[in-house]
Amino acid sequence: MAEDTLQRLFRFWEKHPDSVVTARLGEELFKAGRREEAIEILTDGISKHPSYTTGYIVIGQLLFKMNRLEEAENFANILLQLDPCSEAAYRLYADISFKRRDLEAGIQNLMNILWYNPGNVEVRRELERWRDELMETTVSEPR
């Protein structure tokens, strides 16, 4: 089934290379293990559609999954320039920060999400978990 989706998306993209299907195609290529090809197609897509925020979200998330944190962070920066209220950009920043074990920065980015979307219960719960971990880390550090 996933292969059918990938084939359909690829055929569509080949007929319409300037379409914004690149975000969805990139995700499917990534799932199929064709990671570098996914990044290339996404990069091409956002070069053709520089204000297409979904393209930046997807490429940032995929780079994060590949542990290419600096590159992912660069796309989060661009995304915030395009959309200063982007929850996806703050989510990506938070994930990068937590991966780097910069708990304070990660917590701040979760708080940014809540600033724009105070009803986000999932982020609120995650924020509490990270705050607890930060407190435990701070308490257990030798002086």
Short mmCIF file of C-alpha atoms in Angstrom, two decimals:
data_model
loop_
_atom_site.label_atom_id
_atom_site.label_comp_id
_atom_site.label_asym_id
_atom_site.label_seq_id
_atom_site.Cartn_x
_atom_site.Cartn_y
_atom_site.Cartn_z
CA MET A 1 0.00 0.00 0.00
CA ALA A 2 2.76 2.46 0.93
CA GLU A 3 4.56 1.56 -2.29
CA ASP A 4 1.37 2.32 -4.26
CA THR A 5 1.18 5.75 -2.60
CA LEU A 6 4.83 6.41 -3.35
CA GLN A 7 4.43 5.38 -6.98
CA ARG A 8 1.33 7.54 -7.42
CA LEU A 9 3.05 10.55 -5.87
CA PHE A 10 6.16 10.01 -7.96
CA ARG A 11 4.15 9.75 -11.20
CA PHE A 12 2.26 12.92 -10.31
CA TRP A 13 5.50 14.75 -9.48
CA GLU A 14 7.11 13.63 -12.75
CA LYS A 15 4.16 15.11 -14.68
CA HIS A 16 3.99 18.23 -12.48
CA PRO A 17 7.54 18.89 -11.18
CA ASP A 18 6.58 22.38 -10.05
CA SER A 19 3.75 21.19 -7.80
CA VAL A 20 3.82 21.30 -4.02
CA VAL A 21 3.42 17.53 -3.83
CA THR A 22 7.12 17.46 -2.95
CA ALA A 23 6.40 17.58 0.80
CA ARG A 24 4.22 14.48 0.69
CA LEU A 25 6.56 12.75 -1.78
CA GLY A 26 9.53 13.54 0.46
CA GLU A 27 7.80 11.97 3.45
CA GLU A 28 7.00 8.81 1.50
CA LEU A 29 10.51 8.54 0.07
CA PHE A 30 11.89 8.90 3.58
CA LYS A 31 9.61 6.13 4.86
CA ALA A 32 10.82 3.93 2.00
CA GLY A 33 14.43 4.44 3.10
CA ARG A 34 15.29 6.77 0.23
CA ARG A 35 16.40 9.51 2.58
CA GLU A 36 18.82 11.50 0.44
CA GLU A 37 16.42 11.45 -2.49
CA ALA A 38 13.71 12.76 -0.15
CA ILE A 39 15.94 15.65 0.95
CA GLU A 40 16.85 16.48 -2.67
CA ILE A 41 13.21 16.57 -3.79
CA LEU A 42 12.20 18.66 -0.78
CA THR A 43 15.07 21.07 -1.37
CA ASP A 44 14.05 21.39 -5.00
CA GLY A 45 10.43 21.93 -3.97
CA ILE A 46 11.16 24.75 -1.56
CA SER A 47 13.50 26.40 -4.05
CA LYS A 48 10.54 26.55 -6.45
CA HIS A 49 8.08 27.54 -3.71
CA PRO A 50 10.09 29.52 -1.14
CA SER A 51 7.02 30.48 0.89
CA TYR A 52 5.60 26.93 1.10
CA THR A 53 5.88 26.43 4.85
CA THR A 54 4.90 22.75 4.78
CA GLY A 55 8.03 22.02 2.75
CA TYR A 56 10.22 23.57 5.45
CA ILE A 57 8.39 21.68 8.18
CA VAL A 58 8.84 18.34 6.45
CA ILE A 59 12.48 18.80 5.49
CA GLY A 60 13.29 20.04 9.01
CA GLN A 61 11.59 17.03 10.59
CA LEU A 62 13.33 14.58 8.26
CA LEU A 63 16.74 16.13 8.85
CA PHE A 64 16.08 15.92 12.58
CA LYS A 65 15.29 12.21 12.23
CA MET A 66 18.59 11.83 10.37
CA ASN A 67 20.34 13.54 13.30
CA ARG A 68 21.39 16.43 11.06
CA LEU A 69 20.50 18.91 13.77
CA GLU A 70 22.19 22.04 12.44
CA GLU A 71 20.51 21.67 9.07
CA ALA A 72 17.15 21.00 10.72
CA GLU A 73 17.64 24.10 12.86
CA ASN A 74 18.37 26.19 9.75
CA PHE A 75 15.04 25.16 8.26
CA ALA A 76 13.28 25.97 11.53
CA ASN A 77 14.86 29.44 11.34
CA ILE A 78 13.53 29.96 7.82
CA LEU A 79 10.13 28.68 8.86
CA LEU A 80 9.94 31.20 11.71
CA GLN A 81 10.88 33.98 9.32
CA LEU A 82 7.98 32.95 7.09
CA ASP A 83 5.58 32.35 9.96
CA PRO A 84 6.62 33.84 13.33
CA CYS A 85 3.79 31.95 15.07
CA SER A 86 4.71 28.55 13.64
CA GLU A 87 4.08 25.85 16.22
CA ALA A 88 5.90 23.41 13.95
CA ALA A 89 9.06 25.54 14.06
CA TYR A 90 8.96 25.79 17.85
CA ARG A 91 8.28 22.04 18.04
CA LEU A 92 11.34 21.39 15.89
CA TYR A 93 13.44 23.76 18.01
CA ALA A 94 12.23 21.97 21.16
CA ASP A 95 13.06 18.54 19.75
CA ILE A 96 16.52 19.69 18.69
CA SER A 97 17.14 21.26 22.09
CA PHE A 98 16.08 18.14 23.97
CA LYS A 99 18.24 15.97 21.70
CA ARG A 100 21.19 18.21 22.58
CA ARG A 101 20.18 17.93 26.25
CA ASP A 102 19.58 21.67 26.43
CA LEU A 103 16.52 21.29 28.62
CA GLU A 104 16.06 24.98 29.30
CA ALA A 105 15.93 25.86 25.59
CA GLY A 106 13.59 22.95 24.91
CA ILE A 107 11.28 24.04 27.70
CA GLN A 108 11.30 27.61 26.40
CA ASN A 109 10.27 26.41 22.95
CA LEU A 110 7.42 24.35 24.39
CA MET A 111 6.33 27.48 26.25
CA ASN A 112 6.39 29.36 22.92
CA ILE A 113 3.98 26.77 21.50
CA LEU A 114 1.68 27.28 24.47
CA TRP A 115 1.86 31.04 24.02
CA TYR A 116 0.24 30.65 20.60
CA ASN A 117 -1.90 27.64 21.49
CA PRO A 118 -2.63 27.60 25.24
CA GLY A 119 -5.10 24.75 24.84
CA ASN A 120 -2.49 22.27 23.61
CA VAL A 121 -2.82 19.67 26.36
CA GLU A 122 -0.18 17.35 24.89
CA VAL A 123 2.49 20.07 24.92
CA ARG A 124 1.41 21.14 28.41
CA ARG A 125 1.95 17.56 29.68
CA GLU A 126 5.28 17.30 27.92
CA LEU A 127 6.35 20.62 29.38
CA GLU A 128 5.64 19.35 32.89
CA ARG A 129 7.66 16.17 32.27
CA TRP A 130 10.65 18.16 31.02
CA ARG A 131 10.40 20.65 33.89
CA ASP A 132 10.42 17.71 36.34
CA GLU A 133 13.49 16.28 34.61
CA LEU A 134 15.21 19.66 34.70
CA MET A 135 14.50 19.92 38.43
CA GLU A 136 15.87 16.42 39.03
CA THR A 137 18.97 17.21 36.98
CA THR A 138 19.51 20.48 38.81
CA VAL A 139 19.04 18.89 42.24
CA SER A 140 21.31 15.93 41.51
CA GLU A 141 24.22 17.98 40.11
CA PRO A 142 27.17 18.23 42.52
CA ARG A 143 27.99 21.67 43.79
#
